[in-house]
Coordinates of N, CA and C in Angstrom, one line a residue:
M185 N 60.2 1.1 -45.1 CA 59.7 1.5 -46.4 C 59.5 0.3 -47.3
S186 N 58.4 0.3 -48.0 CA 58.1 -0.8 -48.9 C 59.0 -0.7 -50.1
R187 N 59.2 -1.8 -50.8 CA 60.0 -1.8 -52.0 C 59.3 -0.9 -53.1
S188 N 58.0 -1.0 -53.2 CA 57.3 -0.1 -54.2 C 57.5 1.3 -54.0
Q189 N 57.5 1.7 -52.7 CA 57.7 3.1 -52.3 C 59.2 3.5 -52.6
R190 N 60.1 2.6 -52.3 CA 61.5 2.8 -52.6 C 61.8 3.0 -54.1
L191 N 61.1 2.2 -54.9 CA 61.3 2.3 -56.4 C 60.8 3.7 -56.8
F192 N 59.6 4.1 -56.3 CA 59.1 5.4 -56.6 C 60.0 6.5 -56.2
D193 N 60.5 6.4 -55.0 CA 61.4 7.5 -54.5 C 62.7 7.5 -55.3
L194 N 63.2 6.4 -55.8 CA 64.4 6.3 -56.6 C 64.1 7.1 -57.9
L195 N 62.9 6.9 -58.5 CA 62.6 7.6 -59.7 C 62.5 9.1 -59.5
Q196 N 62.0 9.5 -58.3 CA 61.9 10.9 -58.0 C 63.3 11.5 -57.8
I197 N 64.2 10.8 -57.2 CA 65.6 11.3 -57.1 C 66.2 11.5 -58.4
L198 N 66.1 10.5 -59.3 CA 66.7 10.6 -60.6 C 66.0 11.7 -61.4
R199 N 64.8 11.9 -61.2 CA 64.0 13.0 -61.9 C 64.6 14.3 -61.6
C200 N 65.1 14.5 -60.4 CA 65.6 15.8 -59.9 C 67.0 16.1 -60.4
H201 N 67.7 15.2 -61.0 CA 69.0 15.4 -61.5 C 69.1 15.5 -63.0
K202 N 69.9 16.4 -63.5 CA 70.1 16.6 -64.9 C 71.3 15.8 -65.4
Y203 N 72.1 15.4 -64.5 CA 73.3 14.7 -64.8 C 73.4 13.3 -64.1
P204 N 74.2 12.4 -64.6 CA 74.2 11.0 -64.0 C 74.5 11.1 -62.5
V205 N 73.8 10.2 -61.8 CA 74.0 10.1 -60.3 C 74.6 8.8 -60.0
S206 N 75.6 8.7 -59.2 CA 76.2 7.5 -58.8 C 75.3 6.6 -58.0
A207 N 75.6 5.3 -58.0 CA 74.8 4.3 -57.2 C 75.1 4.6 -55.8
E208 N 76.3 5.0 -55.4 CA 76.6 5.3 -54.0 C 75.8 6.4 -53.5
H209 N 75.6 7.5 -54.3 CA 74.8 8.6 -53.8 C 73.3 8.2 -53.7
L210 N 72.8 7.4 -54.6 CA 71.5 6.9 -54.5 C 71.2 6.1 -53.3
A211 N 72.2 5.2 -53.0 CA 72.1 4.3 -51.9 C 72.1 5.1 -50.6
E212 N 72.9 6.2 -50.5 CA 72.9 7.0 -49.3 C 71.6 7.7 -49.1
Q213 N 71.0 8.2 -50.2 CA 69.8 8.9 -50.2 C 68.6 8.1 -49.7
L214 N 68.7 6.8 -50.1 CA 67.6 5.9 -49.7 C 67.9 5.0 -48.6
N215 N 69.1 5.1 -48.0 CA 69.5 4.3 -46.9 C 69.5 2.8 -47.1
V216 N 70.0 2.4 -48.3 CA 70.1 1.0 -48.7 C 71.5 0.8 -49.2
S217 N 71.8 -0.5 -49.6 CA 73.1 -0.8 -50.1 C 73.2 -0.5 -51.6
V218 N 74.4 -0.4 -52.1 CA 74.6 -0.1 -53.5 C 74.1 -1.3 -54.3
R219 N 74.3 -2.5 -53.8 CA 73.8 -3.7 -54.5 C 72.2 -3.6 -54.7
T220 N 71.6 -3.1 -53.7 CA 70.1 -2.9 -53.8 C 69.7 -1.9 -54.8
I221 N 70.5 -0.8 -55.0 CA 70.3 0.2 -56.0 C 70.4 -0.5 -57.4
Y222 N 71.5 -1.3 -57.6 CA 71.6 -2.0 -58.8 C 70.4 -2.8 -59.2
R223 N 69.9 -3.6 -58.2 CA 68.7 -4.4 -58.4 C 67.5 -3.6 -58.7
D224 N 67.3 -2.5 -58.0 CA 66.2 -1.6 -58.2 C 66.2 -0.9 -59.6
I225 N 67.4 -0.5 -60.0 CA 67.5 0.1 -61.3 C 67.2 -0.9 -62.4
A226 N 67.6 -2.1 -62.3 CA 67.3 -3.2 -63.2 C 65.8 -3.4 -63.3
T227 N 65.2 -3.4 -62.1 CA 63.7 -3.7 -62.0 C 63.0 -2.5 -62.8
L228 N 63.4 -1.3 -62.5 CA 62.7 -0.2 -63.1 C 62.9 -0.2 -64.6
Q229 N 64.1 -0.6 -65.1 CA 64.3 -0.6 -66.5 C 63.4 -1.7 -67.2
T230 N 63.3 -2.8 -66.5 CA 62.4 -3.9 -67.1 C 61.0 -3.5 -67.1
Q231 N 60.6 -2.5 -66.3 CA 59.2 -2.1 -66.2 C 59.0 -0.9 -67.1
G232 N 60.0 -0.5 -67.9 CA 59.8 0.6 -68.8 C 60.4 1.9 -68.5
A233 N 61.0 2.1 -67.3 CA 61.6 3.3 -67.0 C 62.8 3.6 -67.9
E234 N 62.9 4.8 -68.5 CA 64.0 5.1 -69.4 C 65.2 5.6 -68.6
I235 N 65.9 4.7 -68.0 CA 67.1 5.0 -67.2 C 68.3 4.6 -67.9
E236 N 69.2 5.5 -68.1 CA 70.5 5.2 -68.8 C 71.7 5.2 -67.9
G237 N 72.7 4.5 -68.2 CA 73.9 4.4 -67.4 C 74.3 3.0 -67.0
E238 N 75.3 3.0 -66.2 CA 75.8 1.7 -65.7 C 76.6 1.9 -64.5
A239 N 77.0 0.7 -63.8 CA 77.7 0.8 -62.6 C 79.1 1.4 -62.8
G240 N 79.4 2.3 -61.9 CA 80.7 3.0 -62.0 C 80.6 4.4 -62.8
L241 N 79.6 4.5 -63.6 CA 79.4 5.8 -64.4 C 78.2 6.6 -63.8
G242 N 77.3 6.0 -63.3 CA 76.1 6.7 -62.7 C 74.9 6.5 -63.6
Y243 N 73.7 6.9 -63.2 CA 72.5 6.7 -63.8 C 71.7 8.0 -64.0
I244 N 71.0 8.1 -65.1 CA 70.2 9.3 -65.4 C 68.8 8.9 -66.0
L245 N 67.8 9.6 -65.6 CA 66.5 9.3 -66.2 C 66.3 10.2 -67.4
K246 N 66.0 9.7 -68.5 CA 65.8 10.4 -69.8 C 64.6 11.4 -69.6
P247 N 64.8 12.7 -70.0 CA 63.8 13.7 -69.8 C 62.5 13.4 -70.5
T248 N 62.5 12.5 -71.4 CA 61.2 12.2 -72.2 C 60.4 11.2 -71.4
F249 N 60.9 10.6 -70.3 CA 60.1 9.7 -69.5 C 59.2 10.4 -68.6
T250 N 57.9 10.0 -68.6 CA 56.9 10.7 -67.8 C 56.5 9.8 -66.6
L251 N 56.6 10.3 -65.4 CA 56.2 9.5 -64.2 C 54.7 9.5 -64.1
P252 N 54.1 8.5 -63.5 CA 52.6 8.5 -63.2 C 52.3 9.6 -62.3
P253 N 50.9 9.9 -62.1 CA 50.5 11.0 -61.2 C 51.2 10.8 -59.8
L254 N 51.6 11.9 -59.3 CA 52.3 11.9 -58.0 C 51.4 11.8 -56.8
M255 N 51.9 11.1 -55.8 CA 51.1 11.0 -54.5 C 51.8 11.9 -53.5
F256 N 51.1 12.9 -53.0 CA 51.7 13.9 -52.1 C 51.4 13.5 -50.6
S257 N 52.4 13.6 -49.7 CA 52.1 13.4 -48.3 C 51.3 14.6 -47.8
M258 N 50.7 14.5 -46.7 CA 49.9 15.7 -46.1 C 50.9 16.8 -45.9
E259 N 52.1 16.6 -45.4 CA 53.1 17.6 -45.2 C 53.4 18.4 -46.5
E260 N 53.6 17.6 -47.6 CA 53.9 18.2 -48.9 C 52.7 19.0 -49.4
L261 N 51.5 18.5 -49.2 CA 50.3 19.3 -49.6 C 50.2 20.6 -48.8
E262 N 50.5 20.5 -47.5 CA 50.4 21.7 -46.6 C 51.4 22.8 -47.1
A263 N 52.6 22.3 -47.5 CA 53.6 23.2 -48.0 C 53.2 23.9 -49.3
L264 N 52.6 23.1 -50.2 CA 52.1 23.6 -51.5 C 51.0 24.6 -51.3
L265 N 50.1 24.3 -50.4 CA 48.9 25.1 -50.1 C 49.3 26.5 -49.5
L266 N 50.3 26.4 -48.5 CA 50.8 27.6 -47.9 C 51.5 28.5 -48.9
G267 N 52.3 27.9 -49.7 CA 53.0 28.7 -50.7 C 52.0 29.3 -51.7
A268 N 51.0 28.6 -52.1 CA 50.0 29.1 -53.1 C 49.2 30.2 -52.4
D269 N 48.9 30.0 -51.1 CA 48.1 31.0 -50.4 C 48.9 32.3 -50.2
W270 N 50.2 32.2 -50.0 CA 51.1 33.4 -49.8 C 51.1 34.1 -51.1
I271 N 51.3 33.4 -52.2 CA 51.4 34.0 -53.6 C 50.1 34.7 -53.9
S272 N 49.0 34.1 -53.7 CA 47.7 34.6 -54.1 C 47.4 35.9 -53.4
K273 N 48.0 36.1 -52.2 CA 47.6 37.3 -51.4 C 48.6 38.5 -51.6
Q274 N 49.6 38.3 -52.4 CA 50.6 39.4 -52.6 C 50.0 40.5 -53.4
A275 N 50.5 41.7 -53.2 CA 50.0 42.9 -53.9 C 50.3 42.7 -55.4
N276 N 49.5 43.3 -56.2 CA 49.5 43.2 -57.7 C 48.8 42.0 -58.2
G277 N 48.7 40.9 -57.4 CA 48.0 39.7 -57.8 C 48.5 39.1 -59.0
E278 N 49.8 39.2 -59.3 CA 50.4 38.7 -60.6 C 50.2 37.2 -60.8
F279 N 50.3 36.4 -59.7 CA 50.2 35.0 -59.9 C 49.0 34.4 -59.1
S280 N 48.1 35.2 -58.7 CA 47.0 34.8 -57.8 C 46.2 33.7 -58.5
E281 N 45.7 33.9 -59.7 CA 44.8 32.9 -60.4 C 45.7 31.7 -60.7
S282 N 46.9 31.9 -61.1 CA 47.8 30.7 -61.5 C 48.0 29.8 -60.2
A283 N 48.2 30.4 -59.1 CA 48.4 29.7 -57.9 C 47.1 28.9 -57.5
K284 N 46.0 29.5 -57.6 CA 44.7 28.8 -57.3 C 44.4 27.7 -58.3
N285 N 44.7 27.9 -59.5 CA 44.5 26.9 -60.6 C 45.4 25.7 -60.4
A286 N 46.7 26.0 -60.0 CA 47.6 24.9 -59.8 C 47.2 24.0 -58.6
I287 N 46.7 24.6 -57.5 CA 46.2 23.8 -56.4 C 45.0 23.0 -56.8
A288 N 44.1 23.6 -57.6 CA 42.9 22.9 -58.0 C 43.2 21.7 -58.9
K289 N 44.2 21.8 -59.7 CA 44.6 20.7 -60.6 C 45.2 19.6 -59.8
I290 N 46.1 20.0 -58.8 CA 46.7 18.9 -58.0 C 45.7 18.2 -57.2
S291 N 44.7 18.9 -56.6 CA 43.7 18.3 -55.8 C 42.8 17.4 -56.6
A292 N 42.6 17.7 -57.9 CA 41.7 16.9 -58.7 C 42.2 15.5 -59.0
V293 N 43.5 15.3 -58.9 CA 44.0 13.9 -59.2 C 44.4 13.1 -57.9
L294 N 44.1 13.7 -56.7 CA 44.4 13.0 -55.5 C 43.3 12.1 -55.0
P295 N 43.6 11.0 -54.4 CA 42.6 10.1 -53.8 C 41.8 10.9 -52.7
A296 N 40.6 10.4 -52.4 CA 39.8 11.1 -51.5 C 40.4 11.3 -50.1
D297 N 41.2 10.3 -49.6 CA 41.8 10.4 -48.3 C 43.0 11.3 -48.3
H298 N 43.4 11.8 -49.4 CA 44.6 12.8 -49.5 C 44.1 14.2 -49.8
K299 N 42.9 14.4 -50.1 CA 42.4 15.7 -50.4 C 42.4 16.6 -49.1
V300 N 42.8 17.8 -49.2 CA 42.7 18.8 -48.1 C 41.4 19.5 -48.1
K301 N 40.6 19.4 -47.1 CA 39.3 20.0 -47.1 C 39.4 21.5 -46.9
H302 N 40.3 21.9 -46.1 CA 40.4 23.4 -45.9 C 41.9 23.7 -46.0
S303 N 42.2 24.7 -46.8 CA 43.6 25.0 -47.1 C 44.3 25.6 -45.9
Q304 N 43.6 26.0 -44.8 CA 44.3 26.5 -43.6 C 43.9 25.8 -42.4
E305 N 43.7 24.5 -42.5 CA 43.3 23.7 -41.3 C 44.3 23.7 -40.2
V306 N 45.6 23.6 -40.5 CA 46.7 23.5 -39.5 C 47.5 24.8 -39.4
M307 N 47.9 25.3 -40.6 CA 48.7 26.5 -40.7 C 48.1 27.5 -41.6
R308 N 48.5 28.7 -41.4 CA 48.0 29.8 -42.4 C 49.0 30.9 -42.5
V309 N 48.8 31.6 -43.6 CA 49.7 32.8 -43.8 C 49.1 33.9 -43.0
A310 N 49.9 34.4 -42.0 CA 49.3 35.4 -41.1 C 49.5 36.8 -41.6
S311 N 50.5 37.1 -42.4 CA 50.7 38.4 -42.9 C 51.0 38.5 -44.4
I312 N 50.9 39.6 -44.9 CA 51.1 39.8 -46.3 C 52.1 40.9 -46.5
I313 N 53.1 40.7 -47.3 CA 54.1 41.7 -47.6 C 53.5 42.8 -48.5
E314 N 53.7 44.0 -48.1 CA 53.1 45.1 -48.8 C 54.1 45.5 -49.9
V315 N 53.7 45.2 -51.1 CA 54.5 45.5 -52.3 C 53.9 46.7 -53.0
P316 N 54.7 47.7 -53.4 CA 54.2 48.9 -54.1 C 53.5 48.4 -55.4
E317 N 52.4 49.1 -55.7 CA 51.7 48.8 -57.0 C 52.6 49.2 -58.2
L318 N 52.5 48.4 -59.2 CA 53.3 48.7 -60.4 C 52.5 49.4 -61.5
T319 N 53.2 50.3 -62.2 CA 52.5 51.0 -63.3 C 52.8 50.3 -64.7
I320 N 53.6 49.3 -64.7 CA 53.9 48.6 -65.9 C 53.4 47.1 -65.8
D321 N 53.3 46.5 -66.9 CA 52.8 45.1 -67.0 C 54.0 44.1 -66.8
M322 N 53.9 43.3 -65.7 CA 55.0 42.4 -65.4 C 55.1 41.3 -66.5
S323 N 54.0 41.0 -67.2 CA 54.1 40.0 -68.2 C 55.0 40.4 -69.4
D324 N 55.0 41.7 -69.6 CA 55.9 42.2 -70.7 C 57.4 42.0 -70.3
I325 N 57.7 42.2 -69.0 CA 59.1 42.0 -68.6 C 59.4 40.5 -68.6
R326 N 58.5 39.6 -68.2 CA 58.8 38.2 -68.2 C 59.0 37.7 -69.7
K327 N 58.2 38.3 -70.6 CA 58.4 37.9 -72.0 C 59.8 38.3 -72.5
A328 N 60.2 39.5 -72.2 CA 61.5 40.0 -72.6 C 62.6 39.2 -72.0
I329 N 62.5 38.8 -70.8 CA 63.5 37.9 -70.1 C 63.5 36.6 -70.8
K330 N 62.4 36.0 -71.1 CA 62.3 34.6 -71.7 C 63.0 34.6 -73.1
H331 N 62.7 35.7 -73.9 CA 63.2 35.7 -75.2 C 64.5 36.5 -75.4
Q332 N 65.0 37.0 -74.3 CA 66.3 37.8 -74.3 C 66.2 39.0 -75.2
Y333 N 65.1 39.8 -75.0 CA 64.9 41.0 -75.7 C 65.5 42.2 -74.9
K334 N 66.1 43.1 -75.5 CA 66.5 44.3 -74.8 C 65.3 45.2 -74.5
A335 N 65.4 46.1 -73.6 CA 64.3 47.0 -73.3 C 64.7 48.4 -73.1
N336 N 63.9 49.4 -73.4 CA 64.2 50.8 -73.1 C 63.3 51.2 -72.0
I337 N 63.8 51.7 -70.9 CA 63.0 52.1 -69.8 C 63.2 53.5 -69.3
N338 N 62.2 54.1 -68.7 CA 62.4 55.4 -68.0 C 62.4 55.0 -66.5
Y339 N 63.5 55.4 -65.8 CA 63.6 54.9 -64.4 C 63.7 56.1 -63.5
L340 N 63.0 56.1 -62.4 CA 63.0 57.1 -61.4 C 63.8 56.7 -60.2
D341 N 65.0 57.4 -59.9 CA 65.8 56.9 -58.8 C 65.3 57.5 -57.5
L342 N 66.0 57.2 -56.4 CA 65.5 57.5 -55.1 C 65.5 59.0 -54.9
K343 N 66.3 59.8 -55.7 CA 66.3 61.2 -55.5 C 65.3 61.9 -56.4
G344 N 64.5 61.1 -57.1 CA 63.5 61.7 -58.0 C 63.9 62.1 -59.4
N345 N 65.1 61.6 -59.7 CA 65.7 61.9 -61.1 C 65.2 60.8 -62.0
S346 N 64.7 61.2 -63.2 CA 64.3 60.2 -64.2 C 65.3 60.1 -65.3
S347 N 65.6 58.9 -65.7 CA 66.6 58.7 -66.8 C 66.1 57.6 -67.7
S348 N 66.5 57.7 -69.0 CA 66.2 56.7 -70.0 C 67.4 55.7 -70.2
R349 N 67.1 54.4 -70.1 CA 68.2 53.5 -70.2 C 67.8 52.3 -71.1
V350 N 68.8 51.7 -71.8 CA 68.6 50.5 -72.5 C 69.2 49.4 -71.6
I351 N 68.4 48.4 -71.3 CA 68.8 47.3 -70.4 C 68.6 45.9 -71.0
W352 N 69.3 44.9 -70.4 CA 69.1 43.5 -70.8 C 68.5 42.8 -69.6
P353 N 67.2 42.6 -69.5 CA 66.6 42.0 -68.4 C 66.9 40.5 -68.2
I354 N 67.3 40.1 -67.0 CA 67.7 38.7 -66.9 C 67.0 38.0 -65.7
L355 N 66.4 38.7 -64.8 CA 65.8 38.0 -63.6 C 64.9 39.0 -62.8
I356 N 63.8 38.5 -62.4 CA 62.9 39.2 -61.4 C 63.0 38.5 -60.1
G357 N 63.2 39.3 -59.0 CA 63.2 38.8 -57.7 C 62.5 39.7 -56.7
M358 N 62.3 39.2 -55.5 CA 61.7 40.1 -54.5 C 62.7 40.3 -53.4
F359 N 63.2 41.5 -53.2 CA 64.2 41.8 -52.2 C 63.7 43.0 -51.4
Q360 N 63.8 42.9 -50.1 CA 63.4 44.1 -49.2 C 62.0 44.6 -49.5
Q361 N 61.1 43.7 -49.7 CA 59.7 44.0 -49.9 C 59.5 44.7 -51.2
H362 N 60.3 44.5 -52.2 CA 60.2 45.2 -53.5 C 60.4 44.1 -54.6
Y363 N 59.7 44.2 -55.7 CA 60.0 43.5 -56.9 C 61.2 44.2 -57.5
V364 N 62.3 43.4 -57.8 CA 63.5 44.0 -58.4 C 63.9 43.2 -59.6
L365 N 64.2 44.0 -60.7 CA 64.6 43.5 -61.9 C 66.2 43.6 -62.0
V366 N 66.8 42.4 -62.2 CA 68.2 42.3 -62.4 C 68.5 42.4 -63.9
A367 N 69.4 43.4 -64.3 CA 69.6 43.6 -65.7 C 71.0 44.1 -65.9
W368 N 71.5 44.0 -67.1 CA 72.7 44.6 -67.6 C 72.3 46.0 -68.2
C369 N 72.9 47.0 -67.7 CA 72.5 48.4 -68.1 C 73.6 48.9 -69.1
E370 N 73.2 49.2 -70.3 CA 74.1 49.7 -71.3 C 74.6 51.1 -71.0
T371 N 73.8 51.8 -70.3 CA 74.2 53.2 -69.9 C 75.3 53.2 -68.9
R372 N 75.2 52.3 -67.9 CA 76.2 52.2 -66.9 C 77.3 51.2 -67.2
N373 N 77.1 50.4 -68.2 CA 78.0 49.3 -68.6 C 78.3 48.4 -67.4
A374 N 77.2 48.0 -66.7 CA 77.4 47.2 -65.5 C 76.0 46.6 -65.2
F375 N 76.0 45.6 -64.3 CA 74.7 45.1 -63.8 C 74.1 46.1 -62.9
R376 N 72.8 46.2 -62.9 CA 72.0 47.1 -62.0 C 70.7 46.4 -61.6
N377 N 70.2 46.7 -60.5 CA 69.0 46.1 -60.0 C 68.0 47.2 -59.9
F378 N 66.9 47.1 -60.6 CA 65.9 48.2 -60.8 C 64.6 47.8 -60.0
R379 N 64.1 48.6 -59.1 CA 62.8 48.4 -58.5 C 61.8 48.6 -59.5
L380 N 60.9 47.6 -59.7 CA 59.8 47.6 -60.7 C 58.9 48.8 -60.5
D381 N 58.6 49.2 -59.2 CA 57.7 50.2 -59.0 C 58.3 51.6 -59.3
R382 N 59.6 51.6 -59.7 CA 60.2 52.9 -60.1 C 60.4 53.0 -61.6
I383 N 60.0 51.9 -62.3 CA 60.1 52.0 -63.7 C 58.8 52.6 -64.2
E384 N 59.0 53.9 -64.8 CA 57.8 54.6 -65.2 C 57.3 54.2 -66.6
D385 N 58.2 53.7 -67.4 CA 57.8 53.3 -68.8 C 58.6 52.2 -69.2
W386 N 58.0 51.2 -69.9 CA 58.8 50.0 -70.4 C 58.5 49.8 -71.9
Q387 N 59.5 49.7 -72.7 CA 59.3 49.4 -74.1 C 60.3 48.2 -74.5
T388 N 59.7 47.1 -74.8 CA 60.5 46.0 -75.3 C 61.0 46.2 -76.7
L389 N 62.3 46.1 -76.9 CA 62.9 46.3 -78.2 C 62.9 45.0 -79.0
E390 N 63.0 45.1 -80.3 CA 63.1 43.9 -81.1 C 64.5 43.2 -81.1
Q391 N 65.5 44.0 -80.7 CA 66.8 43.5 -80.7 C 67.1 42.6 -79.5
K392 N 67.7 41.4 -79.7 CA 68.1 40.5 -78.7 C 69.5 40.8 -78.2
Y393 N 69.8 40.4 -77.0 CA 71.1 40.6 -76.4 C 71.9 39.2 -76.3
L394 N 73.2 39.4 -76.3 CA 74.1 38.3 -76.1 C 75.2 38.7 -75.1
P395 N 75.7 37.8 -74.4 CA 75.6 36.3 -74.4 C 74.3 35.8 -73.8
H396 N 74.1 34.5 -73.7 CA 72.9 33.9 -73.2 C 72.6 34.4 -71.8
R397 N 71.3 34.5 -71.5 CA 70.9 35.0 -70.2 C 71.5 34.2 -69.0
S398 N 71.6 32.9 -69.2 CA 72.2 32.0 -68.1 C 73.6 32.4 -67.8
E399 N 74.4 32.8 -68.8 CA 75.8 33.3 -68.6 C 75.8 34.6 -67.9
L400 N 74.9 35.5 -68.3 CA 74.8 36.8 -67.6 C 74.4 36.6 -66.1
L401 N 73.5 35.7 -65.9 CA 73.1 35.4 -64.5 C 74.2 34.9 -63.7
K402 N 75.1 34.0 -64.2 CA 76.2 33.5 -63.5 C 77.2 34.6 -63.1
K403 N 77.4 35.5 -64.1 CA 78.3 36.6 -63.9 C 77.8 37.6 -62.8
W404 N 76.5 37.8 -62.8 CA 75.9 38.6 -61.8 C 76.0 38.0 -60.4
Q405 N 75.8 36.7 -60.3 CA 75.9 36.0 -59.1 C 77.3 36.1 -58.5
Q406 N 78.3 35.9 -59.4 CA 79.7 36.0 -59.0 C 80.1 37.4 -58.5
E407 N 79.5 38.4 -59.2 CA 79.8 39.8 -58.7 C 79.2 40.1 -57.3
E408 N 78.0 39.6 -57.2 CA 77.3 39.8 -55.9 C 77.9 39.0 -54.8
G409 N 78.2 37.8 -55.1 CA 78.9 36.9 -54.1 C 77.9 36.3 -53.1
I410 N 76.7 36.9 -53.0 CA 75.7 36.4 -52.0 C 74.3 36.4 -52.7
S411 N 73.4 35.7 -52.1 CA 72.0 35.6 -52.6 C 71.2 36.8 -52.6
Q412 N 71.6 37.7 -51.7 CA 70.8 39.0 -51.6 C 71.6 40.1 -52.2
P413 N 71.2 40.6 -53.4 CA 72.0 41.6 -54.1 C 71.9 43.0 -53.4
K414 N 73.0 43.8 -53.6 CA 73.0 45.2 -53.2 C 72.2 46.0 -54.2
L415 N 71.2 46.8 -53.7 CA 70.4 47.6 -54.5 C 71.1 48.8 -55.0
R416 N 71.4 48.9 -56.2 CA 72.1 50.1 -56.8 C 71.2 50.7 -57.8
Y417 N 71.0 52.0 -57.7 CA 70.1 52.7 -58.6 C 70.8 53.7 -59.4

């Protein structure tokens, strides 16, 4: 690996961490000595990289520092294209245009020898997960999650019973081929996972919920204990 590539990789590693990273960890990641890391950090700092920290405490890249346009390997491009292809073909098409636009923007800044002529030259998405069509607008749910608004929903359970509930939406995921909304349910006074295709009506309320969504998400994860939640209706 050339030194210029190593310096770039060092910036990339620092960019991925929100907290100070030790020189020992950086050295292990780049397969070099700790002394080399110290020299590389000093070089980057003299070249304008906003790296804070010192030996023994660790280093962090200030979030205001902007890296130059990234150079993707062909493998990284293939992964990005496959992911975008998969997203664009899912039912409801929620992120189809966004995925296509993202790939177009990435391709626009790449050198000619790194552009991918055909998105499925080597690998392709062979199947599409069939997701039930939604009767509500997912953008309304995303907005409520982002701003921590409560919502009033009419929900149809597996037995065909409809109920009205006030919920605190915190996360949208895809589990068992369904879009699922993780939320705190005021009616049940507990976390519940709602299939989006069974929400008959959605009304975002002006009232915000507390505590912060990140705290609720941690509590939900602790209760579940695993990455795949149990679907409780």
